[in-house]
Every structure is written in structure tokens, then in C-alpha cells.
Coordinates of C-alpha atoms and ligand atoms in Angstrom, one line a residue:
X30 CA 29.1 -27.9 -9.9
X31 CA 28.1 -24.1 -10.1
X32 CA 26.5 -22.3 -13.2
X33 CA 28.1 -19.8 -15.8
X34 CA 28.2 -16.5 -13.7
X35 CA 25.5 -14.7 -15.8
X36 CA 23.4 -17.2 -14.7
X37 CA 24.4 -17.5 -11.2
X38 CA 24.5 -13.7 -11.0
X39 CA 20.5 -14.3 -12.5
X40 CA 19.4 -17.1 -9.9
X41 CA 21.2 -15.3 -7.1
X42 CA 18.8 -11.9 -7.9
X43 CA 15.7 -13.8 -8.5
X44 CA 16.1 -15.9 -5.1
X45 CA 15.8 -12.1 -3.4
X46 CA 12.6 -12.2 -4.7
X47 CA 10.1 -12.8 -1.7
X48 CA 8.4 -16.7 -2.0
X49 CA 11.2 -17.3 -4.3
X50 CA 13.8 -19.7 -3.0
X51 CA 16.6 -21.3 -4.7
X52 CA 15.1 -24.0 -6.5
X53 CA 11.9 -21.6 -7.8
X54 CA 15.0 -19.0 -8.6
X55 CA 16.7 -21.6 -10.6
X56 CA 13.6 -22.7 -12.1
X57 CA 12.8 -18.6 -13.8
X58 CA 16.6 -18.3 -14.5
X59 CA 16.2 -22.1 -16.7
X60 CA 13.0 -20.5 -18.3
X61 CA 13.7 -17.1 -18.5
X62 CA 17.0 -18.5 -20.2
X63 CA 15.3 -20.7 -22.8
X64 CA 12.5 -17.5 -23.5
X65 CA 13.3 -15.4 -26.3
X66 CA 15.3 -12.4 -26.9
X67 CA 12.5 -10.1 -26.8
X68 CA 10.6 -12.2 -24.4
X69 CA 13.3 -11.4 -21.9
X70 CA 14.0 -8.2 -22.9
X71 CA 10.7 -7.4 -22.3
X72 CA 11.2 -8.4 -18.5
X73 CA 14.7 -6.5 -18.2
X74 CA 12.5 -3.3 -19.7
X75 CA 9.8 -3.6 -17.1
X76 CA 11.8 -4.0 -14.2
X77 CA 13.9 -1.2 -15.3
X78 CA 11.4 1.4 -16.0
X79 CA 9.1 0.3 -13.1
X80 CA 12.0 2.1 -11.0
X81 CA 12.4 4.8 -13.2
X82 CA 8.9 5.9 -13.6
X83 CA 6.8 4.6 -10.6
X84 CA 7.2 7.3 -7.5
X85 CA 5.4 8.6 -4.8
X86 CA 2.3 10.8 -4.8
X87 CA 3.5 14.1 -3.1
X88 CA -0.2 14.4 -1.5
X89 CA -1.0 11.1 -0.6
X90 CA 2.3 8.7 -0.7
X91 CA 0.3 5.9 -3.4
X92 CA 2.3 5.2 -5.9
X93 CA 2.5 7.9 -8.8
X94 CA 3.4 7.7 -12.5
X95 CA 4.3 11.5 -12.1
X96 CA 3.9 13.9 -8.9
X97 CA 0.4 13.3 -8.2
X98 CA -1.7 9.9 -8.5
X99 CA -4.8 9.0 -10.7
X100 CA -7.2 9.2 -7.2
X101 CA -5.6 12.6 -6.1
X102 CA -5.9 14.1 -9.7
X103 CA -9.4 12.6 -10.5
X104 CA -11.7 15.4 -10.0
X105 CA -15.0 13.2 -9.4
X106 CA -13.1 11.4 -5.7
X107 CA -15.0 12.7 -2.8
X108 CA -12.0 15.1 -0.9
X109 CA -14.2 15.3 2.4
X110 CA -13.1 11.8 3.1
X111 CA -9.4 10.3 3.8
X112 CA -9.1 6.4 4.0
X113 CA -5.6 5.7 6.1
X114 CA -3.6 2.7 4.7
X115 CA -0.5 0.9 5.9
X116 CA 0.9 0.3 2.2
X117 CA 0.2 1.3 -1.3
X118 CA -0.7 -2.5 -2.1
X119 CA -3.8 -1.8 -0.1
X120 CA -5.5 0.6 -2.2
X121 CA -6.3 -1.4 -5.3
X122 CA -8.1 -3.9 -3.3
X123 CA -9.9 -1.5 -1.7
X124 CA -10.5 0.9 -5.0
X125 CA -12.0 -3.1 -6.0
X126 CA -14.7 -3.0 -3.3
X127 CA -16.2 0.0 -5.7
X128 CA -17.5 0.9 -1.8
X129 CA -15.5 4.1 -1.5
X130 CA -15.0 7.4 -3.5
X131 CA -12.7 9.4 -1.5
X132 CA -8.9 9.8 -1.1
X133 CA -6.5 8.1 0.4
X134 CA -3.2 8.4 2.8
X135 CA -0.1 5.6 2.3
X136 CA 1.6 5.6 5.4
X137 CA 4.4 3.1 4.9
X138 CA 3.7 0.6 7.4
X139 CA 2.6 0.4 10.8
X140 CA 4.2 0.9 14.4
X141 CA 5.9 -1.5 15.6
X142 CA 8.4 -0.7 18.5
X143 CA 10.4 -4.3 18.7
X144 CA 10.8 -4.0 14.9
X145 CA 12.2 -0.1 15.4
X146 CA 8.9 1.5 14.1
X147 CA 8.5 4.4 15.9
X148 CA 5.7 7.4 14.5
X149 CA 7.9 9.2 12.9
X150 CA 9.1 6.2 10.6
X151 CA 5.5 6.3 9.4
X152 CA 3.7 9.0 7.3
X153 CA 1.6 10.6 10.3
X154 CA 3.0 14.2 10.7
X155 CA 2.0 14.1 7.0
X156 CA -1.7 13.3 7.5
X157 CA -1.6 15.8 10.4
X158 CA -0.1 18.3 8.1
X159 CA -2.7 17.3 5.7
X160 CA -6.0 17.7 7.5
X161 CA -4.4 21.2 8.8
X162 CA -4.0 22.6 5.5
X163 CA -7.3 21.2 4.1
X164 CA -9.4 24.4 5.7
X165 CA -12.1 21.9 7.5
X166 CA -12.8 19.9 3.7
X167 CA -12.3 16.3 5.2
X168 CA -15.2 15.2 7.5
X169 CA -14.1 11.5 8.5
X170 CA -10.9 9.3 8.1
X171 CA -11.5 6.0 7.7
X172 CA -8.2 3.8 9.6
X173 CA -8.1 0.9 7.2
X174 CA -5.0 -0.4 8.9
X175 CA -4.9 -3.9 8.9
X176 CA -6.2 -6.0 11.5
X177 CA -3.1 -7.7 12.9
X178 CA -1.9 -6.3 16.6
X179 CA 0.4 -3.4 14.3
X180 CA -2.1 -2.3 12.6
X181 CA -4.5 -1.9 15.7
X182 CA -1.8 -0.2 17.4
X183 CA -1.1 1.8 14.6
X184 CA -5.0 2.4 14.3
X185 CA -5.2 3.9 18.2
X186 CA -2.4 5.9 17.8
X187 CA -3.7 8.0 14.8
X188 CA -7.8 8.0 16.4
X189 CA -6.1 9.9 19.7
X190 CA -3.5 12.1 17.6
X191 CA -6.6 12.8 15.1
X192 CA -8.9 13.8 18.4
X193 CA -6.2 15.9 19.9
X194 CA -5.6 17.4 16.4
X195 CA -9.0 17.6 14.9
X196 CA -11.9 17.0 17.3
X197 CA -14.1 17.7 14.5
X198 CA -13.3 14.9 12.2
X199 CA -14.9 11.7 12.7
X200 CA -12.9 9.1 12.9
X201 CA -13.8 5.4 11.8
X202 CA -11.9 1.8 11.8
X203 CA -13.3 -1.2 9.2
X204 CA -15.8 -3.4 10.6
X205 CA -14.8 -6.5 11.8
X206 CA -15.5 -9.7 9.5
X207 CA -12.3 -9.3 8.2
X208 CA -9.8 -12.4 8.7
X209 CA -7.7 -11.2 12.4
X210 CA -4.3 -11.0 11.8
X211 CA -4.5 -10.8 8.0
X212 CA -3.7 -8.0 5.2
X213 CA -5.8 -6.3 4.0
X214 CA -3.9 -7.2 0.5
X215 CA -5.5 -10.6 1.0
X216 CA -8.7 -10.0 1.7
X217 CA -11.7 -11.2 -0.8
X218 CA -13.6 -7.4 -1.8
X219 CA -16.7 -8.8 -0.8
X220 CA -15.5 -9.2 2.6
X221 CA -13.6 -6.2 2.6
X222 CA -16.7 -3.7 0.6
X223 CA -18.9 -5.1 3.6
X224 CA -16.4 -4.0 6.2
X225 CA -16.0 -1.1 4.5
X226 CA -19.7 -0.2 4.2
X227 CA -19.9 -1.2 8.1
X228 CA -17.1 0.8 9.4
X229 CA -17.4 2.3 12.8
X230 CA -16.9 5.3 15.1
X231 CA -13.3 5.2 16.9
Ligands
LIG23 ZN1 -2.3 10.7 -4.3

């Protein structure tokens, strides 16, 4: 026996969801179906405007309510120092660690040539173009790719473009400590402020 459409259509779209398979999916559609009318109206709302309001900072590719991002338009960051991440998930736990004060660059991911990521599917012209138009401002980049064999990779690549680029710059990775092969995202900020505070040289 199947459900009423509305409700398969509901389950079918929730089961996209990542961690969500059909039995969780069926579980929300039950309980989003017993919540009430403003209750899931609320949830239609947020979903919908999330899309609608949420874009990309034109500076740094973090997420943006607007053109810019709170960190590039908060006058009190430290600009003479760009911290690289793979996603725009990995700057609130980093922004938790309280460790660091500068800016940041998204770059969508990390190489990965048997998954089709190349360099320029990733954000790295843009830093490039970044540190060129800066006039000398930014002193060190801090790689803060994650340390899985992608984000090493992805790490290296940027350290020898950055050299070739900007031999001025210092260039630093996290200290190790964190969890090998993990996310950032996951990481506990204790953990992640001391690899932070440790970070080394490239
Ligand atoms: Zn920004």
C-alpha cells in the first residue's frame, strides 16, 4: 500500500535529505504531518527563504545574507591574514575556536581528480586574484583544508601556486592533533583553537 501523493511527494523529498533514509523520511513526513499549521508553515518558510536570501560573499565565497559577509564587512577582522577553507561549514567552527581574527577564503571543496575536481572547479584563481589586488595587505594564509588525502592535496597545490605567486606571503597549514581523515566540521574547538594556535610554516 502507498501513501496519498502529498505525502509520498513529502517522504520522497525528505529521503534526499543526507542521513535521512526512508524510514527517518517517513518518520518527519508522520510528524511534520501531525504538527500544526503554523508549525509547518514555519518549516516551508525557512526552507524557502534560506534559498532566497542566503548567497555567496562576492570577496570571500562564505555564505552572505547580502553581497558581502558579516567577517568581510566587520571592520575590527585582522585583513593581513586569509584562512583557506574547503566549505563554508568550516568557518563557524573555526570563528568557535575564538583563536583567529582574520578573513577567510571558501573555496568549494577540494581537488580530487577521480572525483573530476580539477583547480579550476575550486575557488583558487580567486584567492590568486585576491592576494594580487590586496597591494601587499595579507601577510600569511593559513591552509585550513581538512586533513583527509583531498584536502592535503588540495593544501600543496595552493602552498606552491602561493610561492610561485607571492613569495612574500607566508604560508601555514594547521597543526596536527587533528583527527586524520576527518572534517574539520567535526572537529571539538578545543582541538581545533590548539591546531590553530600551532599552525606551521608550509
Ligand atoms: Zn566574505
Amino acid at each position: 500500500m502507498s501513501y496519498a501523493p502529498p505525502l509520498q511527494r513529502l517522504v520522497t523529498e525528505l529521503s534526499k535529505l543526507p542521513g535521512i533514509g526512508n524510514r527517518t523520511a517517513q518518520r518527519l513526513a508522520f510528524h511534520i504531518l501531525r504538527s500544526s499549521d503554523d508549525d509547518a508553515a514555519a518549516l516551508a518558510t525557512a526552507i524557502r527563504e534560506v534559498k532566497q536570501l542566503i548567497g555567496q560573499c562576492e570577496i570571500c565565497f562564505n555564505l552572505a545574507e547580502g553581497p558581502r559577509c558579516r567577517i568581510c564587512e566587520d571592520e575590527r577582522r585582522d585583513t593581513s591574514v586569509i584562512c583557506v577553507v574547503e566549505d563554508s561549514s568550516d568557518v563557524i567552527p573555526l570563528e568557535r575556536t575564538h583563536e583567529y581574527r582574520g578573513l577567510y577564503h571558501v573555496l568549494g571543496g577540494a581537488l580530487s581528480p577521480i572525483d573530476g575536481v580539477d583547480p579550476d572547479d575550486l575557488r583558487i584563481a580567486e584567492l590568486y586574484a585576491r592576494l594580487e589586488g590586496d597591494a601587499g595587505g595579507v601577510h600569511e594564509v593559513v591552509l585550513a583544508t581538512n586533513p583527509t588525502t583531498t584536502g592535503e592535496a588540495t593544501a600543496l597545490h595552493i602552498a606552491d601556486g602561493l610561492r610561485e605567486r607571492a613569495p612574500q606571503i607566508t604560508v601555514t597549514r594547521l597543526a596536527s592533533g587533528l583527527p586524520v581523515g576527518s572534517d574539520l566540521e567535526y572537529a571539538d574547538e578545543v582541538t581545533l583553537g590548539r591546531a590553530f594556535a600551532g599552525r606551521r610554516a608550509l
